[in-house]
Coordinates of C-alpha atoms and ligand atoms in Angstrom, one line a residue:
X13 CA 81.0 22.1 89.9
X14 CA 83.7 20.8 87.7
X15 CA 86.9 23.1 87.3
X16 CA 85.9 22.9 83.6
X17 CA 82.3 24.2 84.7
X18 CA 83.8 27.1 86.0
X19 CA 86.0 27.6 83.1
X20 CA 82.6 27.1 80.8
X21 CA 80.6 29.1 83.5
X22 CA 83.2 32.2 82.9
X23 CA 83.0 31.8 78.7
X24 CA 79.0 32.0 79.2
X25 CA 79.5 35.1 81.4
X26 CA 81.3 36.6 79.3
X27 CA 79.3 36.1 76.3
X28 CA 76.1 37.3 78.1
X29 CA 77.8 40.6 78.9
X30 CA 78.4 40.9 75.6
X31 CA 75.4 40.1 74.0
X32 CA 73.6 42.6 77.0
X33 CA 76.2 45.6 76.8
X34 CA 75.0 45.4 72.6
X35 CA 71.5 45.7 73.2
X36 CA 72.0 48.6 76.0
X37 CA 72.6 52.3 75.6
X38 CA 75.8 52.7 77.3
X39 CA 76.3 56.3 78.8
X40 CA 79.1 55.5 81.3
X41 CA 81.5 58.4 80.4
X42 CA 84.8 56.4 81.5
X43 CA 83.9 53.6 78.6
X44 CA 84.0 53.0 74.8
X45 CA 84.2 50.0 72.8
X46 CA 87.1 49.3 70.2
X47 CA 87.7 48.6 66.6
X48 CA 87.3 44.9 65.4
X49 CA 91.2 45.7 64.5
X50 CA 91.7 46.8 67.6
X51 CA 90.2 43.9 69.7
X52 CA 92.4 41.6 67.1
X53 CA 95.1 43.2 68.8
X54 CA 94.5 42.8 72.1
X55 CA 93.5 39.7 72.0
X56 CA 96.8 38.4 70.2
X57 CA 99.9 36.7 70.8
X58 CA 101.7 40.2 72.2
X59 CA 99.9 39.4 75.6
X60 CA 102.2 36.6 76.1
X61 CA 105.1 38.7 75.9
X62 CA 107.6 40.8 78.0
X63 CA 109.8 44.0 76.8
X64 CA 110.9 45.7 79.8
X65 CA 113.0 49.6 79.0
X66 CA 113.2 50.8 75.1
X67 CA 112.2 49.2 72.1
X68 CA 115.5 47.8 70.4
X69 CA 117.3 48.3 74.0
X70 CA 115.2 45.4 75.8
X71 CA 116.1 43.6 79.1
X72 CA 114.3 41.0 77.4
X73 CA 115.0 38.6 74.0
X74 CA 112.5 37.9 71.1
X75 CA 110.9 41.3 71.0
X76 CA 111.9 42.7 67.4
X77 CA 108.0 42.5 66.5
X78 CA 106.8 44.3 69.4
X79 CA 110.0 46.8 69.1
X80 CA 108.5 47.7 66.0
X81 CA 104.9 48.5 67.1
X82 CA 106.0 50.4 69.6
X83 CA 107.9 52.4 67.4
X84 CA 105.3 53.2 65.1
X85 CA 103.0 54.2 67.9
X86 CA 105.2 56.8 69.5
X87 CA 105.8 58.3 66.4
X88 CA 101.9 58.1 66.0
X89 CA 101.1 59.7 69.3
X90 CA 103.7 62.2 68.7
X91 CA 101.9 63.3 65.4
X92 CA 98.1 63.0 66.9
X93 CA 98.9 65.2 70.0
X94 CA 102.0 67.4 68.7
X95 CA 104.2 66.7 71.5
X96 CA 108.3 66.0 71.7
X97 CA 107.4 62.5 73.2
X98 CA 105.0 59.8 73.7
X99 CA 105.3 56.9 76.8
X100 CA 102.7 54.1 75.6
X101 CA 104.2 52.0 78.3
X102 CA 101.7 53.0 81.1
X103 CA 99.1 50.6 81.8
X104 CA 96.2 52.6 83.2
X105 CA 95.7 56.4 83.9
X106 CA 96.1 56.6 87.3
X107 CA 99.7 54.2 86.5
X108 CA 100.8 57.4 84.1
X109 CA 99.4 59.8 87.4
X110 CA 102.1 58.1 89.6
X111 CA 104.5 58.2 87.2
X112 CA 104.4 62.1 86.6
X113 CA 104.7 62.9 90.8
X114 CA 107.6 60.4 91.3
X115 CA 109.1 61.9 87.9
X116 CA 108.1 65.6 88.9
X117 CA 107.7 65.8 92.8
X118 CA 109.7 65.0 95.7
X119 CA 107.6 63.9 98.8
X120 CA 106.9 67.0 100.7
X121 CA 106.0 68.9 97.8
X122 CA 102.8 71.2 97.0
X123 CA 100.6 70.6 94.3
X124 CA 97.7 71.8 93.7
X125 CA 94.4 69.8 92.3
X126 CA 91.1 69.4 90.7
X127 CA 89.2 67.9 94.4
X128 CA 87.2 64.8 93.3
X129 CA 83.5 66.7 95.0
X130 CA 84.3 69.1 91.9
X131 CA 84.8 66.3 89.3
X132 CA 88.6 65.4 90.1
X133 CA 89.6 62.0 89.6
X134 CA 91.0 59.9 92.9
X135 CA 94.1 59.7 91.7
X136 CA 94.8 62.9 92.4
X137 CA 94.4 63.4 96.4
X138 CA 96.1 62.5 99.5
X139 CA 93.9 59.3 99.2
X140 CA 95.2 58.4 96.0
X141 CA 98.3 58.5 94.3
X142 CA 99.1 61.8 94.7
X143 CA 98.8 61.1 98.7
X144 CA 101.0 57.9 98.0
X145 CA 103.8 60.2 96.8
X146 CA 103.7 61.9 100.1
X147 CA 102.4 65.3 98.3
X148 CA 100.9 68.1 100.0
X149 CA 97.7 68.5 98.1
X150 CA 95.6 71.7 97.9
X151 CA 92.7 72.4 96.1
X152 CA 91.5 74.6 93.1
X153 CA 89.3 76.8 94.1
X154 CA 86.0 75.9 92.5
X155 CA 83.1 78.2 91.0
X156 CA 79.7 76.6 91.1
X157 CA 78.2 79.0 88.7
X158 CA 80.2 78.3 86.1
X159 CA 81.2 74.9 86.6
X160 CA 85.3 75.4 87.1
X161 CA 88.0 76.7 88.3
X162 CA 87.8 79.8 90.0
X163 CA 90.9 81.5 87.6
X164 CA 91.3 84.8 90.3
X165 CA 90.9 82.9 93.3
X166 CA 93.5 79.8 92.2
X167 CA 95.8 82.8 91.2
X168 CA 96.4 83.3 94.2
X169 CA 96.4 80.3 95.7
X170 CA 99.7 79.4 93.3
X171 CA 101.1 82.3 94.4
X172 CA 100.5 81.9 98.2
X173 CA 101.1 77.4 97.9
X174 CA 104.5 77.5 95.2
X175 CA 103.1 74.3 94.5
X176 CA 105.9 72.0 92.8
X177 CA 103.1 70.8 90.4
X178 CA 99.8 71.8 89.3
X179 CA 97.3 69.7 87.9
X180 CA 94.3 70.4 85.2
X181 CA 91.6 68.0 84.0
X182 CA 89.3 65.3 85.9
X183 CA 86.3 62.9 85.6
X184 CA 83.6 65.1 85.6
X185 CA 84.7 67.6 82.8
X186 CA 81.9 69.6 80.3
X187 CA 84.1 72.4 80.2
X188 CA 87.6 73.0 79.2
X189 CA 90.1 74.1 82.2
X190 CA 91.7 77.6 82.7
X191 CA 95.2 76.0 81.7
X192 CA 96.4 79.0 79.0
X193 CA 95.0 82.0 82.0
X194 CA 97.0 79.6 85.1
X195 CA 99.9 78.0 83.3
X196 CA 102.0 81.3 83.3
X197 CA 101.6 81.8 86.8
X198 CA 102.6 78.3 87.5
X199 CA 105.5 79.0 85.4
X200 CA 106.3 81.7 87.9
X201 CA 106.6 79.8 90.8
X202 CA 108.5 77.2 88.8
X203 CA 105.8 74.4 89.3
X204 CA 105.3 71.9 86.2
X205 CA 101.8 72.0 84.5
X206 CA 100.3 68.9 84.3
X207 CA 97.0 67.5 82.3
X208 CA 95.2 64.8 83.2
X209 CA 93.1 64.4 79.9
X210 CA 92.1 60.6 80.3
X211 CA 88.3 62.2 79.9
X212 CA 89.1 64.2 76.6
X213 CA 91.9 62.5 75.0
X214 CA 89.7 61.8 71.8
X215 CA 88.3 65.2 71.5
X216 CA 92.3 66.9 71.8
X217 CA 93.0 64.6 69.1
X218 CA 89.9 65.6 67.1
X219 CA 90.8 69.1 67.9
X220 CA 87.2 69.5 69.7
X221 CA 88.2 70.5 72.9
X222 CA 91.6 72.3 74.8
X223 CA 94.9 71.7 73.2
X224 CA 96.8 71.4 76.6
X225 CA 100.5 71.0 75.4
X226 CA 100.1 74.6 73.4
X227 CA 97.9 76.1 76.2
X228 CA 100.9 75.7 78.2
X229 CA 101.1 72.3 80.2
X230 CA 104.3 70.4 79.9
X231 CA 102.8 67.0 80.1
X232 CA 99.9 65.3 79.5
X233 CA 98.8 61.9 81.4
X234 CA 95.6 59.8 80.2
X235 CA 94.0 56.6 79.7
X236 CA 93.4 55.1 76.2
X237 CA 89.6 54.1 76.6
X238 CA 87.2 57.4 77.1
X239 CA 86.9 59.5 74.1
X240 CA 90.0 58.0 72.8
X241 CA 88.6 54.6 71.7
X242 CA 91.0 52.6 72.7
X243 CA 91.5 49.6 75.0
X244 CA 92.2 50.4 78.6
X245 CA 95.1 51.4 79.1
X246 CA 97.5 54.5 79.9
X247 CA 99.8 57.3 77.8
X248 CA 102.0 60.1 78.7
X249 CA 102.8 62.9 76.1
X250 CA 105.2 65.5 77.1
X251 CA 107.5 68.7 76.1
X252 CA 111.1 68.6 76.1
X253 CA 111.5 70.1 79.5
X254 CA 114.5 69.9 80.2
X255 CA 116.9 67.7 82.7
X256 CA 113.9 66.3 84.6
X257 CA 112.9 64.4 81.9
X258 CA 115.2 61.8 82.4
X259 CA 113.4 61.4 86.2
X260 CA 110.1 61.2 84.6
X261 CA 111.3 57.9 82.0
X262 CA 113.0 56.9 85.2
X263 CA 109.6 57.0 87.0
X264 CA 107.9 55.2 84.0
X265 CA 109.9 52.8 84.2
X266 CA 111.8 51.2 86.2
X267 CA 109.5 53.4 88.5
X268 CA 106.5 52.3 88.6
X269 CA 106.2 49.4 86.2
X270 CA 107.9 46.4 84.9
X271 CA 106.2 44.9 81.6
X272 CA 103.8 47.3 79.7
X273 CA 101.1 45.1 78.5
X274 CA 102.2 44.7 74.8
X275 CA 98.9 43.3 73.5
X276 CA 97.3 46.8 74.7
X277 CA 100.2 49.2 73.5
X278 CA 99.6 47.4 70.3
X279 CA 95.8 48.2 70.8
X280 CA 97.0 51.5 71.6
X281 CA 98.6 52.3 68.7
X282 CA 95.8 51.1 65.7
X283 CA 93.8 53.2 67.8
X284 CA 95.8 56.1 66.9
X285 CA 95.7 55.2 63.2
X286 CA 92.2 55.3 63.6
X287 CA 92.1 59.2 65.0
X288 CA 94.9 60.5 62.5
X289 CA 92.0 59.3 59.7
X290 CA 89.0 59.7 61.8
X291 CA 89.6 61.9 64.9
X292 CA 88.2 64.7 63.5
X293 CA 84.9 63.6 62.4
X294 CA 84.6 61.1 65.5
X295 CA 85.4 64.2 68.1
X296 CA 83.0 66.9 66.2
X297 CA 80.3 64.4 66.2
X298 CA 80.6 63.4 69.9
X299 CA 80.1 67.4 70.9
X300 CA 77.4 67.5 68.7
X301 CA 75.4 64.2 70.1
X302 CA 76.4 65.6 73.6
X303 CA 74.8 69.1 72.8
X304 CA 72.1 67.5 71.3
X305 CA 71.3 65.0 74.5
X306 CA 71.9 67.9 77.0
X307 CA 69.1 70.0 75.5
X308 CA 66.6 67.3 74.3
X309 CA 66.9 65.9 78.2
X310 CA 66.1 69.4 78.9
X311 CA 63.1 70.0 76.8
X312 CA 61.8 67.1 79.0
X313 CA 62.0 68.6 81.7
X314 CA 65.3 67.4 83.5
X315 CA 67.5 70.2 85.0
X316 CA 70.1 69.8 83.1
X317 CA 74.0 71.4 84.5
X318 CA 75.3 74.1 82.4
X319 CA 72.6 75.9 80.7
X320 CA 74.2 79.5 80.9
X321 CA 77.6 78.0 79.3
X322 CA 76.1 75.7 76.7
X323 CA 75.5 72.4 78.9
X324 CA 78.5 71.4 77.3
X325 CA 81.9 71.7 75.2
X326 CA 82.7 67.8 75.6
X327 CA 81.4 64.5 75.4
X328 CA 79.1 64.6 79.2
X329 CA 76.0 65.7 80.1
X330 CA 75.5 66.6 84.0
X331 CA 71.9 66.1 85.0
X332 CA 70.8 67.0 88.8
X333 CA 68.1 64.6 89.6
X334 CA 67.6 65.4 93.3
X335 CA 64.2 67.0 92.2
X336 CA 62.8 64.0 91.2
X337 CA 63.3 61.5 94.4
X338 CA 65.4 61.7 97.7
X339 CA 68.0 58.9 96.6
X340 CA 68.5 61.2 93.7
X341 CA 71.3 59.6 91.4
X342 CA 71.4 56.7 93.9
X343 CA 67.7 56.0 93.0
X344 CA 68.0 56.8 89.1
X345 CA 71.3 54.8 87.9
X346 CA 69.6 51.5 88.9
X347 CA 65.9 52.3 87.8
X348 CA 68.0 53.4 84.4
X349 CA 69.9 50.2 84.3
X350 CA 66.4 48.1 84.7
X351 CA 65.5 49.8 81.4
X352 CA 68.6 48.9 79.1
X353 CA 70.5 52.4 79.7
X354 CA 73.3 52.3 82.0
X355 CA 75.6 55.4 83.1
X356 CA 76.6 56.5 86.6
X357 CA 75.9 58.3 89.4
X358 CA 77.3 60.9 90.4
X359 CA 78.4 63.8 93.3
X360 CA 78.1 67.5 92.5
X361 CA 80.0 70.1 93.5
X362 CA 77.3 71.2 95.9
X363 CA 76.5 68.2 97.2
X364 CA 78.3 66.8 100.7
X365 CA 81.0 63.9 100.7
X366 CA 78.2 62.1 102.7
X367 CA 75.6 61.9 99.9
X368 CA 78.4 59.3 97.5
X369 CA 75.4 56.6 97.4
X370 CA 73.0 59.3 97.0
X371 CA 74.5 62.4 94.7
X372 CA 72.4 65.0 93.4
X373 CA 73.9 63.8 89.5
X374 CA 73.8 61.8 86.7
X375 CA 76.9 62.0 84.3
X376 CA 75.9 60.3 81.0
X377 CA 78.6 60.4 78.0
X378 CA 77.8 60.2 74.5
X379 CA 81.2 58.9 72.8
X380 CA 80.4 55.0 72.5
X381 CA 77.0 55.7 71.5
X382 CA 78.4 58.2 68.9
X383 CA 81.1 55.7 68.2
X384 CA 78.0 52.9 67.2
X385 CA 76.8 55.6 64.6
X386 CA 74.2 57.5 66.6
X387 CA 73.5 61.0 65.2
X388 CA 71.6 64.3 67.1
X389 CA 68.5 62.6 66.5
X390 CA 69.4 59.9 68.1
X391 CA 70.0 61.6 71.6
X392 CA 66.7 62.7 71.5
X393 CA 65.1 59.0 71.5
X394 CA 67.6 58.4 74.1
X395 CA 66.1 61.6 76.3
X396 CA 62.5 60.2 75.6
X397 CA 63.1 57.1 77.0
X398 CA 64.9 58.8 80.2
X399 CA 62.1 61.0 80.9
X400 CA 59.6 58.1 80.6
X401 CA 61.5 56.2 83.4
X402 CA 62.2 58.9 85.8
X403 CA 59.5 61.7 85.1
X404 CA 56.9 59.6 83.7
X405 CA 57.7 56.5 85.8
X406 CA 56.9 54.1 83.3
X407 CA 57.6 50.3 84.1
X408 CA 61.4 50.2 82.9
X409 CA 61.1 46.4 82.3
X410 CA 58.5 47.7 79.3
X411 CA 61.1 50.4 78.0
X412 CA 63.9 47.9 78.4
X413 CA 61.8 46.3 75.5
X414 CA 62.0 49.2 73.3
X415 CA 65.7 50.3 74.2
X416 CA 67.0 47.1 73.2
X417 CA 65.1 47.3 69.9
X418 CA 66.1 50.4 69.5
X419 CA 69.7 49.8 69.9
X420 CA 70.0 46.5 67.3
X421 CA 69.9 49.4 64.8
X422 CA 73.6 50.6 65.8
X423 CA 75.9 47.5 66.2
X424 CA 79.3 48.5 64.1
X425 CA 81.8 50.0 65.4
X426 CA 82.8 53.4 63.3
X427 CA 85.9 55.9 62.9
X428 CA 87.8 52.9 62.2
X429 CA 88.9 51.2 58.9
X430 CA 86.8 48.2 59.8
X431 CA 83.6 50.2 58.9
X432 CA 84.9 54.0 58.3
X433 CA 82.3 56.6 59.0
X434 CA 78.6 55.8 60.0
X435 CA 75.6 56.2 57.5
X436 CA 72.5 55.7 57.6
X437 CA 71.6 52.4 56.0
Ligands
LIG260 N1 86.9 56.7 87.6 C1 86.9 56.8 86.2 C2 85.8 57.6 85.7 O1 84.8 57.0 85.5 O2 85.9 58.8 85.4 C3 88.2 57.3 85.7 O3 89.3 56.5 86.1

């Protein structure tokens, strides 16, 4: 091949991931899709661009247009989420995680986690960045029953560790965290509080889910992509806590980056035009459409997670499909993806580190789906066509047909100014 067939090859691959991802239902709970605005931005003349340290106080000439962006969306964030400041200059998540434990931490130091068998995100343990930072990392204690943090038992644990940090939120996350019944016994034994709400960043904006910041954390880390529809990217949001936060900007930058990636803070910051107009509708409807999947899938007959506590309060859906083969999730993700509906396997809290290609779970999220326009009824069509895969075992190839019909109903992108808010046309 030519190096312009490659270069043609990549275009067309492109382009057919497009045209699939439109015609599938997309449950991956880490995803959403943005704004035509939004993808303007990224896709502009800011990616070219470098503005290392503080807008208007740049290592770097020729930034007085991207100064100005930024401006405007720390003062957004700082209105969406209430908080003293915004960082937009984190590029991912797990780039605004290492940031907080070289701001906040000294290697050595205690902190406590969410462990990734109980839905905690790999950032967070000695094999991720918290482990990088040379941080002694402990567990929450976790309650099976109701699907969180045990509150007495990690009580205790504060009190016995004096961790130097403690750390809420995760990747698998129906529920909100015990921050306002742990954060004062943090407090105690001087440990920072720390959020990780890259799942539920949409729905805090909304004002769907936990308000960390006023439940007590001091800082909030996330990515820009979940529930907050933006592109991917990363954000911290933080109190005034005093003298260490000049070591957390110091950690931001130059700690642990160089250039932010100006075409994505600029992405960043339409985005959170969009929820200051259309958070609130956007978040209430995503609870809703998750409610509404949870207990159509299990009027089906799957065993859905969460029954006793509502199945959920955010925008997943936990299903344990180890009932229906041995592979479990391993078995159902794929079979799923033959049919046109694609989401992600996933380990529950009861199941081994062993079983990782084979968990018990399926986490399914509803916020791009919601985000294309679908409505409660909606979720259920989605459930039918689960159970007709996995419990009725229906050739997926012939669903497939139907998903992808289904789905050309639901191709604009709402809660933005591009289309405002979804009716039924
Ligand atoms: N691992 C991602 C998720 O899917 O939750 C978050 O980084």
């Amino acid at each position: 091949m030519s190096y312009a067939e490659y270069k043609d090859k990549v275009l067309e691959f492109i382009e057919a991931h497009e045209k699939w991802r439109a015609s599938t239902i997309n449950l991956i709970a880490s995803e959403n899709v943005t704004s035509p605005s939004v993808t303007r931005a990224v896709a502009s003349g800011f990616m070219h661009k470098y503005a290392e340290g503080w807008p208007r106080q740049r290592y770097y000439q020729g930034c007085k247009y991207v100064d100005e962006v930024e401006l405007i969306g720390v003062d957004l964030f700082c209105r969406l989420f209430k908080s003293d400041f915004a960082d937009l200059r984190p590029i991912s998540g797990t780039n605004a995680n290492q940031a907080a434990f070289f701001g906040l931490t000294q290697p050595g130091d205690n902190v406590i986690v969410l462990h990734t068998s109980h839905g905690g995100h790999i950032s967070h343990m000695p094999f991720g960045a918290a482990g990088m930072r040379g941080l002694n990392v402990f567990t929450w204690p976790f309650d099976n029953e109701s699907f969180n943090i045990d509150v007495d038992k990690a009580a205790q644990l504060i009190r016995e560790k004096e961790p130097k940090l403690v750390v809420f939120g995760g990747s698998l996350f129906p529920f909100p965290h015990p921050v306002k019944e742990l954060a004062p016994v943090a407090k105690e034994v001087g440990a920072y509080v720390m959020y990780d709400a890259a799942h539920v960043l949409g729905l805090i904006a909304g004002g769907e889910f936990q308000d960390p910041l006023r439940e007590g954390a001091d800082i909030v880390t996330s990515s820009t992509h979940k529930t907050f529809p933006g592109p991917q990217g990363g954000v911290i949001l933080y109190k005034n806590f005093g003298e260490d936060v000049a070591k957390l900007q110091w950690a931001i930058f130059p700690g642990v980056l160089s250039n932010h990636h100006l075409h994505h803070m600029a992405g960043k910051v339409i985005t959170a035009a969009e929820m200051l107009e259309y958070g609130e509708a956007y978040a209430k409807q995503i609870v809703k459409n998750a409610k509404a999947l949870a207990e159509a899938l299990a009027e089906e007959g799957f065993n859905v997670i969460g029954e006793d506590q509502g199945y959920t309060k955010s925008h997943q859906v936990i299903v344990d499909v180890s009932d229906l083969h041995e592979a479990a999730g391993g078995w159902a993700a794929p079979l799923l993806e033959e049919a046109g509906i694609i989401l992600n396997k996933n380990l529950l809290p009861w199941d081994p580190l062993e079983k990782v290609n084979t968990p018990s779970g399926l986490r399914i999220g509803v916020q791009e789906m919601t985000r294309v326009g679908m409505m409660e009824d909606d979720m259920k069509e989605i459930a039918r066509f689960m159970r007709r895969v996995l419990i009725d075992k229906e050739d997926p190839k012939k669903v497939e047909k139907e998903v992808f019909e289904f789905r050309r109903q639901f191709q604009k992108v709402y809660y933005s100014f591009d289309y405002g808010l979804p009716m039924k046309e």
